[in-house]
Amino acid sequence: MGCADEDPEPAREGAALDAHLHVASQALTDFFTGGGVPAPTGAELVARLDEARVTRGVVLAPGYMPFPDDSYVGPENDYAAAQVAAFPDRLIGFCGINPRFDSAPDEITRCLALPGMVGIKLHLPASEVDLRNLDHVAALAAVFERIDESGAPVMLHTGDPWSQPLDNDAFARLSEIINAHPSVRIAHAHCAGNTDDASIEAWLRVPGSGYRANAFVDTSACLRFYRDAPLATRELMVWRFRQWGIERVLLGSDYLQFQPEETPAEAIATLRQYPFTTEELDVILSNDGAAWLVGASE
């Protein structure tokens, strides 16, 4: 049989990066589980990465949660930093920041000084940020200003305080903040939508949305929901990624030990259920996130 008749080479096994992993302190784990469940650890995350043959993982600290006050934020970031520091060649830490706390800019500076903590996780719904509230808009702008000064990358989960898509005014205000800081490298979590996966098209279609060459998107949660959807639905999602730029798509699992969305291995299996070409799968799975994490080389 000639080469022209042979099946294409399969996409690579494993992946270079899982861009969306979680840990939580024992106190927060007890809050979510009711107690009796050990806190997730860096060792457990590394075991999951090994299982999937994934080289490195981004660990997102939950300091963005709607805690009663900011005294809870530092301990969550410190716990994540300790887990990352134990595996510096495998885990990359992101500080969780709630923009609604006045201390947020200073916590960015403090947390980024911890070993292994290189980026910022912003979860607007979990932080109950309401972009219809101008005080919240100003607080988020101040956070972006400090991030810009630090040069840190961002993992951004958008949505309103009820985890619904942003309305037009809120989207415009977020876009204005992003556009005011063009050097900030942003990865949009969950296909840039989560509860409304079509919202990725707003970033692509709306002039001045903030979509640009240093904007990335991860596959966490959203692909899992549609993994057994009709082929036409999965083709549409692949088309959206192509419009975004396959080279800026990051594999993500959203794995948290006591509330697992998917393990890294399951996230890779889910990705393969979508009609990407073999070359596109190779591009996604070999993406080590360097352009997002440290910026494009000069």
Coordinates of C-alpha atoms in Angstrom, one line a residue:
M1 CA 0.0 0.0 0.0
G2 CA 1.4 3.4 -1.0
C3 CA 2.0 6.3 1.4
A4 CA -0.9 8.2 -0.1
D5 CA -3.3 5.5 1.2
E6 CA -1.9 5.3 4.7
D7 CA -3.7 6.9 7.7
P8 CA -2.1 10.1 9.0
E9 CA 0.2 9.9 11.9
P10 CA -1.8 10.1 15.2
A11 CA -1.5 13.2 17.3
R12 CA 1.1 13.2 20.0
E13 CA 0.5 11.4 23.3
G14 CA 0.2 13.4 26.4
A15 CA 0.6 17.2 26.4
A16 CA 3.0 19.9 27.2
L17 CA 0.7 21.9 29.6
D18 CA -2.6 21.7 31.5
A19 CA -3.4 25.4 31.9
H20 CA -6.2 24.9 34.4
L21 CA -5.7 23.0 37.7
H22 CA -6.9 23.9 41.2
V23 CA -5.9 23.4 44.8
A24 CA -7.5 24.6 48.0
S25 CA -6.4 24.9 51.6
Q26 CA -7.7 22.5 54.3
A27 CA -10.0 25.3 55.6
L28 CA -11.6 25.9 52.1
T29 CA -11.7 22.1 51.4
D30 CA -13.7 21.6 54.7
F31 CA -16.0 24.4 53.7
F32 CA -16.8 22.8 50.3
T33 CA -17.0 19.2 51.5
G34 CA -18.2 19.5 55.1
G35 CA -15.0 18.0 56.4
G36 CA -13.2 14.7 56.4
V37 CA -11.6 15.2 53.0
P38 CA -7.8 16.0 52.8
A39 CA -6.9 19.2 51.0
P40 CA -5.7 18.8 47.5
T41 CA -1.9 18.8 47.2
G42 CA 0.8 19.4 44.6
A43 CA 1.8 15.8 44.8
E44 CA -1.7 14.7 43.8
L45 CA -1.7 17.1 40.9
V46 CA 1.7 15.9 39.7
A47 CA 0.4 12.3 39.9
R48 CA -2.5 13.2 37.7
L49 CA -0.1 15.0 35.2
D50 CA 2.1 11.9 35.2
E51 CA -1.0 9.7 34.5
A52 CA -1.8 11.8 31.4
R53 CA 1.8 12.3 30.3
V54 CA 1.5 16.0 30.7
T55 CA 4.7 17.9 31.4
R56 CA 3.6 20.9 33.4
G57 CA 0.4 22.3 35.0
V58 CA -0.8 25.8 36.0
V59 CA -2.2 25.8 39.5
L60 CA -4.8 28.4 40.2
A61 CA -5.1 29.5 43.8
P62 CA -8.7 30.2 45.0
G63 CA -8.0 33.6 46.6
Y64 CA -10.6 35.1 44.4
M65 CA -13.5 33.5 46.3
P66 CA -16.2 35.8 48.0
F67 CA -14.7 35.5 51.4
P68 CA -16.2 37.6 54.3
D69 CA -13.0 39.7 54.3
D70 CA -9.5 39.7 52.8
S71 CA -7.9 37.8 55.7
Y72 CA -8.8 34.6 53.8
V73 CA -7.0 35.5 50.6
G74 CA -3.4 35.4 51.7
P75 CA -3.6 31.9 53.3
E76 CA -5.1 30.5 50.1
N77 CA -2.4 32.0 47.9
D78 CA 0.3 30.8 50.4
Y79 CA -1.1 27.3 50.4
A80 CA -1.0 27.2 46.6
A81 CA 2.5 28.6 46.6
A82 CA 3.7 25.9 49.0
Q83 CA 2.3 23.2 46.7
V84 CA 3.9 24.7 43.6
A85 CA 7.3 25.3 45.4
A86 CA 7.5 21.5 46.1
F87 CA 7.4 20.8 42.4
P88 CA 9.1 23.7 40.7
D89 CA 9.8 21.8 37.4
R90 CA 6.2 20.6 37.1
L91 CA 3.8 23.2 38.6
I92 CA 3.3 26.9 37.8
G93 CA 1.4 29.0 40.3
F94 CA -1.2 31.7 39.8
C95 CA -2.4 34.0 42.6
G96 CA -6.1 34.2 43.2
I97 CA -7.3 37.8 43.5
N98 CA -10.7 39.3 44.4
P99 CA -10.8 42.8 42.9
R100 CA -13.5 43.8 45.4
F101 CA -11.0 43.9 48.3
D102 CA -9.1 47.2 48.6
S103 CA -6.0 45.1 49.4
A104 CA -6.1 43.4 46.0
P105 CA -3.3 45.4 44.3
D106 CA -1.0 44.9 47.2
E107 CA -1.8 41.2 47.4
I108 CA -0.8 40.9 43.7
T109 CA 2.6 42.3 44.6
R110 CA 3.0 40.1 47.7
C111 CA 1.8 36.9 46.1
L112 CA 3.9 37.3 43.0
A113 CA 7.0 37.5 45.2
L114 CA 6.3 33.9 46.4
P115 CA 8.4 31.1 44.8
G116 CA 6.8 29.7 41.7
M117 CA 3.9 32.2 41.6
V118 CA 4.0 33.9 38.2
G119 CA 0.4 34.8 37.2
I120 CA -3.0 36.0 38.4
K121 CA -6.4 34.2 38.3
L122 CA -9.4 36.5 38.1
H123 CA -12.8 34.8 38.5
L124 CA -15.3 37.6 38.1
P125 CA -18.5 35.5 39.0
A126 CA -16.9 33.9 42.0
S127 CA -15.6 37.3 43.2
E128 CA -19.1 38.7 42.7
V129 CA -17.8 41.5 40.5
D130 CA -20.7 43.3 38.9
L131 CA -19.5 45.4 36.0
R132 CA -22.7 47.4 36.1
N133 CA -21.4 48.8 39.4
L134 CA -18.9 51.6 38.7
D135 CA -17.1 51.0 42.0
H136 CA -16.5 47.4 40.9
V137 CA -15.3 48.6 37.5
A138 CA -12.8 51.0 39.2
A139 CA -11.6 48.2 41.4
L140 CA -11.0 45.8 38.5
A141 CA -9.2 48.6 36.6
A142 CA -6.9 49.1 39.6
V143 CA -6.1 45.4 39.6
F144 CA -5.3 45.4 35.9
E145 CA -3.1 48.4 36.5
R146 CA -1.0 46.5 39.1
I147 CA -1.0 43.4 36.9
D148 CA 0.3 45.5 34.0
E149 CA 3.1 46.9 36.2
S150 CA 4.1 43.3 37.2
G151 CA 4.2 41.8 33.7
A152 CA 2.2 38.8 35.0
P153 CA -0.1 36.7 32.8
V154 CA -3.8 36.4 33.6
M155 CA -6.3 33.6 33.6
L156 CA -9.7 35.3 33.2
H157 CA -13.1 33.8 33.9
T158 CA -15.8 36.2 32.8
G159 CA -19.4 36.4 33.7
D160 CA -21.8 38.4 35.9
P161 CA -22.2 37.7 39.7
W162 CA -24.8 35.0 38.8
S163 CA -22.4 33.2 36.4
Q164 CA -24.4 34.4 33.4
P165 CA -22.9 36.1 30.3
L166 CA -22.1 39.7 30.6
D167 CA -24.7 42.1 29.2
N168 CA -23.6 44.7 26.6
D169 CA -22.7 47.4 29.0
A170 CA -20.7 45.1 31.3
F171 CA -18.9 43.6 28.3
A172 CA -18.0 47.1 27.0
R173 CA -16.6 48.1 30.4
L174 CA -14.5 44.9 30.6
S175 CA -13.3 45.5 27.1
E176 CA -12.3 49.0 27.9
I177 CA -10.2 47.8 30.9
I178 CA -8.5 45.2 28.7
N179 CA -7.8 47.6 25.9
A180 CA -6.3 50.1 28.4
H181 CA -3.6 47.4 29.2
P182 CA -2.6 46.0 25.8
S183 CA 0.5 44.3 27.1
V184 CA -1.3 42.1 29.6
R185 CA -1.4 38.6 28.4
I186 CA -4.8 37.0 29.0
A187 CA -6.0 33.5 28.7
H188 CA -9.8 33.3 28.7
A189 CA -11.0 30.3 30.7
H190 CA -13.6 27.8 29.5
C191 CA -13.7 28.6 25.8
A192 CA -14.1 32.3 26.7
G193 CA -17.7 31.7 27.8
N194 CA -18.5 28.8 30.2
T195 CA -22.3 29.1 30.6
D196 CA -22.7 30.6 27.1
D197 CA -20.0 29.1 24.9
A198 CA -21.2 31.2 21.9
S199 CA -19.8 34.2 23.7
I200 CA -16.4 33.4 22.3
E201 CA -17.8 34.9 19.1
A202 CA -18.4 38.3 20.9
W203 CA -14.6 38.5 21.6
L204 CA -13.9 37.7 17.9
R205 CA -16.6 39.7 16.3
V206 CA -17.1 42.9 18.3
P207 CA -14.6 45.7 17.3
G208 CA -12.5 46.7 20.3
S209 CA -13.5 43.7 22.4
G210 CA -9.9 43.2 23.6
Y211 CA -9.3 40.2 21.4
R212 CA -5.7 40.5 20.2
A213 CA -2.5 38.6 19.4
N214 CA -1.6 38.1 23.1
A215 CA -5.1 36.7 24.0
F216 CA -5.4 33.0 24.5
V217 CA -8.3 30.6 25.3
D218 CA -8.4 27.4 27.3
T219 CA -10.5 24.3 26.7
S220 CA -11.5 23.5 30.3
A221 CA -15.1 22.5 31.1
C222 CA -16.7 23.7 27.9
L223 CA -15.5 20.8 25.7
R224 CA -16.5 18.3 28.3
F225 CA -20.1 19.5 28.2
Y226 CA -20.4 19.1 24.4
R227 CA -18.2 16.0 24.0
D228 CA -21.1 13.8 22.9
A229 CA -23.0 16.6 21.0
P230 CA -23.9 16.2 17.4
L231 CA -21.0 16.5 15.0
A232 CA -22.3 19.8 13.7
T233 CA -22.1 21.3 17.2
R234 CA -18.5 20.1 17.7
E235 CA -17.5 21.3 14.3
L236 CA -18.8 24.8 15.2
M237 CA -16.7 24.8 18.3
V238 CA -13.6 23.8 16.4
W239 CA -14.4 26.5 13.9
R240 CA -14.4 29.1 16.7
F241 CA -11.0 27.9 17.9
R242 CA -9.7 28.3 14.4
Q243 CA -11.0 31.8 14.2
W244 CA -9.3 32.5 17.5
G245 CA -6.0 30.9 16.3
I246 CA -5.2 27.2 17.0
E247 CA -1.7 28.3 18.2
R248 CA -3.4 30.2 21.0
V249 CA -5.6 27.4 22.3
L250 CA -4.5 25.9 25.7
L251 CA -5.4 22.5 27.0
G252 CA -7.2 22.8 30.4
S253 CA -8.9 20.2 32.6
D254 CA -10.3 22.3 35.5
Y255 CA -9.2 19.5 37.8
L256 CA -9.8 19.8 41.5
Q257 CA -9.5 16.7 43.6
F258 CA -12.8 16.9 45.5
Q259 CA -14.8 18.4 42.7
P260 CA -13.2 17.0 39.5
E261 CA -14.4 18.4 36.3
E262 CA -12.0 16.2 34.4
T263 CA -8.6 14.7 35.1
P264 CA -5.9 15.9 32.7
A265 CA -6.1 12.5 31.0
E266 CA -9.8 12.8 30.6
A267 CA -9.4 16.3 29.2
I268 CA -7.0 15.0 26.5
A269 CA -9.5 12.2 25.6
T270 CA -12.3 14.8 25.4
L271 CA -10.2 17.0 23.1
R272 CA -9.7 14.1 20.7
Q273 CA -13.5 13.7 20.3
Y274 CA -13.6 17.0 18.4
P275 CA -13.0 17.2 14.7
F276 CA -9.6 18.9 14.8
T277 CA -7.1 17.8 12.2
T278 CA -4.1 15.8 13.5
E279 CA -1.9 18.8 12.9
E280 CA -4.2 21.0 15.0
L281 CA -4.3 18.5 17.8
D282 CA -0.5 18.4 17.8
V283 CA -0.4 22.2 18.0
I284 CA -2.7 22.3 21.0
L285 CA -1.1 19.4 22.8
S286 CA 2.4 20.7 22.3
N287 CA 1.6 24.2 23.4
D288 CA 3.6 24.8 26.5
G289 CA 2.0 28.2 27.1
A290 CA 5.3 30.1 26.9
A291 CA 3.8 32.9 24.8
W292 CA 1.1 33.4 27.5
L293 CA 3.2 32.8 30.5
V294 CA 6.3 34.8 29.6
G295 CA 5.4 36.5 26.4
A296 CA 6.6 36.1 22.8
S297 CA 10.4 36.1 22.3
E298 CA 11.9 39.2 20.9

